[in-house]
Structure formats: C-alpha cells, structure tokens
C-alpha cells in the first residue's frame, strides 16, 4: 500500500484504518482506549511514588508548557551537574493530539532511571485549545529549554507514541537557528506514529483539530525530511510499529523509515510481534520489554 492508496478507500474504511482501537488485541473501541489511559496513568503514579522527580517544570508561559523530570538514583543538583552527566529520555505522549497529558507520561521512568537515564515527560496544549502549528512549536521549544537549562544532559533521546511520534518526527526537521541552541539529539524512537497528516483531514480525528490542507502539509514529517547533515546522520532513528496496528499505520511507518533512509539518516524499522497500538508503548514500564532493551542499547551506543 503506497502513499496515496488511502485516496481509493471508501470513507468508512478510511475511518476504520485511522481508529487504532478497532485493531486492538485485548479490547475494542472505547474500552481499549479507557484501558490504555488507565494503564499509563497508573504506571506514571507508580513512577512518581518511587522516583525522585521535579514535576510541572515550566518551559513557557502557556498552561500546557510544563515538563515532568524523573531523575536517576545518583545524587544530582538542579542543573544535573553533580551526579551527571545523564542521558535524557524525552517522552512525547499520544492521544491523537486531543487527549492524555504529561501526567500519564512517566510510566517508562522506573526501568530507565534505575539504569542512569533521566526521563522527561513533555506537556503541550492539546486540541481544541492547541492547534497543530502551536503543538509542534511547543514541543520544539521544550527541547530548546532542556538544552539551555540543564547542562548535565549527555545526549537527548526522543520518544513519541502515535501523535507523539508525529511531534517527535517534526522535531527532527527543526531549523534550530531561531531557537538559539541546537539540542544534542542522539536518538529518536518513533512508536506507531503518523507521518503524513493528509488522510487525517478526512476522518473524525480532524473534528477537534480543525486542520486545513495547508496546515496538514506543513506539519507532515514525510514532507519536511531534510537531507542528513553530519549531525543528523549521527542521530539514530528507530521507527517501531505494532503487528496489530492498522495497515495504514503500518504503511506510514514503513514509508517514513524508507524516506529517512533515502535522505541519508541512520534509521531502522522494528516490527514488534504480538502487540497492538496501545500495549506497544504501555510495556515500556517493564524491565524486560524488548523495546526498553533496544532503547538502552541505543543510549549505550550514543
């Protein structure tokens, strides 16, 4: 299924392709979404209870512009200077740009902070309050803030799920000159993401987003891939997709990874068996999960 195949789909089929809960293994529909929200929220609460953290750190003036930072066990100071330097795993939540928050985004902290990795959960203003251009800008500004404020960071490793993978991919095509800093992004883990927003215009998802064609075009990672310069080539990109993601989600992951590779990026595609759109990311709370091991190996290479 090549890019543009979605144009031949009937409206009902297109809606189904972009409804991840219809493809979930354990539960379907709203029950799958509720179970996912409960899982990541409970995991975040456990992380907050068992990890030293700084919550609701402002990186801007807007309500949603806040970070949660989970620190490794080693002693550190406010700028991560004494116990660092630490690699930082920066997580951008999904929710189709209109639900979830950083308060359900710390669930991956326990297996990572125990291995010396700081975890940062990024908040942003979701729709309908936030619009697509603003969300992309906020996430970029959060990375610039981290680079400027925390001298103890030893490499940033981005991770985003679903809509969060889209936002993370938009970070990769940022022109950092206007931000006055170039974050040291050494890796990106893009999980079950969306990289071409045009199909979304024709689904229920756009009811809250209210994107125009122009907004979708300029915020589609597939359309703004930059030719890899040395710094970009040194950034390792992992595009992960679930066996039980829909064919359209799987197609988008495959085509985006191919496009990055063609532009000279260091990229690999990981097709994870047995999982669906939801537990592919929920399992980041587990020490033995293959994706956690892949992330740790990426950080070790960095």
PDB file of C-alpha atoms in Angstrom, residues 74-77 80-86 152-154:
ATOM      1  CA  UNK A  74      22.661   9.134  41.678  1.00  0.00           C
ATOM      2  CA  UNK A  75      22.850  12.422  43.584  1.00  0.00           C
ATOM      3  CA  UNK A  76      22.365  15.453  41.387  1.00  0.00           C
ATOM      4  CA  UNK A  77      21.845  19.172  41.581  1.00  0.00           C
ATOM      5  CA  UNK A  80      22.051  17.806  36.754  1.00  0.00           C
ATOM      6  CA  UNK A  81      25.658  18.800  37.307  1.00  0.00           C
ATOM      7  CA  UNK A  82      26.850  16.878  40.358  1.00  0.00           C
ATOM      8  CA  UNK A  83      25.611  13.389  39.604  1.00  0.00           C
ATOM      9  CA  UNK A  84      25.632  13.701  35.833  1.00  0.00           C
ATOM     10  CA  UNK A  85      26.059  13.935  33.079  1.00  0.00           C
ATOM     11  CA  UNK A  86      22.960  11.881  32.341  1.00  0.00           C
ATOM     12  CA  UNK A 152      24.160  17.940  32.814  1.00  0.00           C
ATOM     13  CA  UNK A 153      22.381  16.332  29.862  1.00  0.00           C
ATOM     14  CA  UNK A 154      24.565  13.894  27.937  1.00  0.00           C
TER      15      UNK A 154
END
